[in-house]
mmCIF file of C-alpha atoms in Angstrom:
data_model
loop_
_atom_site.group_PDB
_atom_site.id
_atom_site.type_symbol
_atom_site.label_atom_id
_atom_site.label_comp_id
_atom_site.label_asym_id
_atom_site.label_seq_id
_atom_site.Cartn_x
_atom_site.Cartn_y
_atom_site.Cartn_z
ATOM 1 C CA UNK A 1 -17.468 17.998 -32.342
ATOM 2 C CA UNK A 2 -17.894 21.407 -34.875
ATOM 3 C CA UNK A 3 -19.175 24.184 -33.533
ATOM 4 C CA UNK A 4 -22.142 24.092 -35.592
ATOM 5 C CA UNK A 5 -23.230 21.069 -34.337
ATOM 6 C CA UNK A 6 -22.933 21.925 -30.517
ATOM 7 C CA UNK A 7 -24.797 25.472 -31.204
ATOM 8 C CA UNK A 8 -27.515 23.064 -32.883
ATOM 9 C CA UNK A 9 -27.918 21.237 -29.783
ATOM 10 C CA UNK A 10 -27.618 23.881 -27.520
ATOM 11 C CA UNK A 11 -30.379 25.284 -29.272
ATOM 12 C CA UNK A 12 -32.363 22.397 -29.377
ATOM 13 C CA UNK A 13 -31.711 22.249 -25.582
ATOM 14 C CA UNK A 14 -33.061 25.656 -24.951
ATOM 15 C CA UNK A 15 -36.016 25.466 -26.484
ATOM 16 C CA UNK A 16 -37.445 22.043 -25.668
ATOM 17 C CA UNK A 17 -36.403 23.646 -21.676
ATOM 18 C CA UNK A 18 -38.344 27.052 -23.191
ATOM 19 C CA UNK A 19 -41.516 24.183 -23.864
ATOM 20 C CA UNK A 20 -41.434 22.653 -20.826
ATOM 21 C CA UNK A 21 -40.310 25.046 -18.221
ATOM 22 C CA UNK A 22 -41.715 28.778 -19.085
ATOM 23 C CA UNK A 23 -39.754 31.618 -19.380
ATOM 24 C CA UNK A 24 -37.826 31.481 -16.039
ATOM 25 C CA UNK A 25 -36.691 27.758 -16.644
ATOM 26 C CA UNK A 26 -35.373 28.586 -19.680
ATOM 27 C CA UNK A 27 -33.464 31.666 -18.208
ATOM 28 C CA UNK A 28 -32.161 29.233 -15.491
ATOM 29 C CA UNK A 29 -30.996 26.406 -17.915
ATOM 30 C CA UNK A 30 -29.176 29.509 -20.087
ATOM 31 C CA UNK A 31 -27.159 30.563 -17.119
ATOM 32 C CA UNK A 32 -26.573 26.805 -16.221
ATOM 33 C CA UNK A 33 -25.044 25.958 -20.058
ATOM 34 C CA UNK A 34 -22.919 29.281 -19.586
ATOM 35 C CA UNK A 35 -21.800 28.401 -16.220
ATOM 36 C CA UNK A 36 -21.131 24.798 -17.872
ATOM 37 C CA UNK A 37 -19.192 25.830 -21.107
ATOM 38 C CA UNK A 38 -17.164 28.757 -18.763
ATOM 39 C CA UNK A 39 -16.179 25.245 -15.848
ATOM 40 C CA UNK A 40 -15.128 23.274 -19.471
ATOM 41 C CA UNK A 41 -13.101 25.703 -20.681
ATOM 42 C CA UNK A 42 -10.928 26.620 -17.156
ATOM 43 C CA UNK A 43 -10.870 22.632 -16.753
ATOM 44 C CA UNK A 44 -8.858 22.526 -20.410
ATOM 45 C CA UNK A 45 -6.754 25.221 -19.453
ATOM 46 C CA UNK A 46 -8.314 27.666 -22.171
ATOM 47 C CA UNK A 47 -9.227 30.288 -19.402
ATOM 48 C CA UNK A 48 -6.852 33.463 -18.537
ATOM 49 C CA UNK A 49 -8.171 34.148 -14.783
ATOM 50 C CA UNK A 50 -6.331 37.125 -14.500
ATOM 51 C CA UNK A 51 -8.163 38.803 -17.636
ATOM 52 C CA UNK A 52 -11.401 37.539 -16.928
ATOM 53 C CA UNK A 53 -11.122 39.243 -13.591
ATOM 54 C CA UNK A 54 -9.958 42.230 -14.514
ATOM 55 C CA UNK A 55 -12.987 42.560 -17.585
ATOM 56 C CA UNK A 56 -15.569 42.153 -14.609
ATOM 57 C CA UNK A 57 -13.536 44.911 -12.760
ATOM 58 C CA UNK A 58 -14.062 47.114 -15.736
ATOM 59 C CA UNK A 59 -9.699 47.253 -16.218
ATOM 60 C CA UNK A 60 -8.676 47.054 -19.758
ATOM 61 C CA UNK A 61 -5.044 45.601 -20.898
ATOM 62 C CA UNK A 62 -3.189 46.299 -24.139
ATOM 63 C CA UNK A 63 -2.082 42.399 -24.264
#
């Protein structure tokens, strides 16, 4: 699926949740689509770990 079309329906997503939920429910289904997309990319391999741990450690590589 494009990019494009995912964003769309992210979007679309987001704000019917935004409709129904208030603020906080959309804040809550935001964190749940990051949380989703971040498990989808470590379960295709496309996640380095090591780098995302040291980014939220605040350590910077040249690589």
């Amino acid at each position: 699926m494009k990019p494009t079309v995912v964003g769309m329906a992210v979007g679309a997503v987001l704000a019917f949740t935004a409709l129904l939920f208030d603020f906080w429910g959309f804040l809550l289904m935001a964190l749940f689509i990051a949380v989703g997309a971040f498990l989808g990319r470590a379960a295709e391999g496309k996640v380095d770990f090591r780098s995302v741990r040291d980014a939220l450690t605040g350590r910077r590589s040249s690589s």
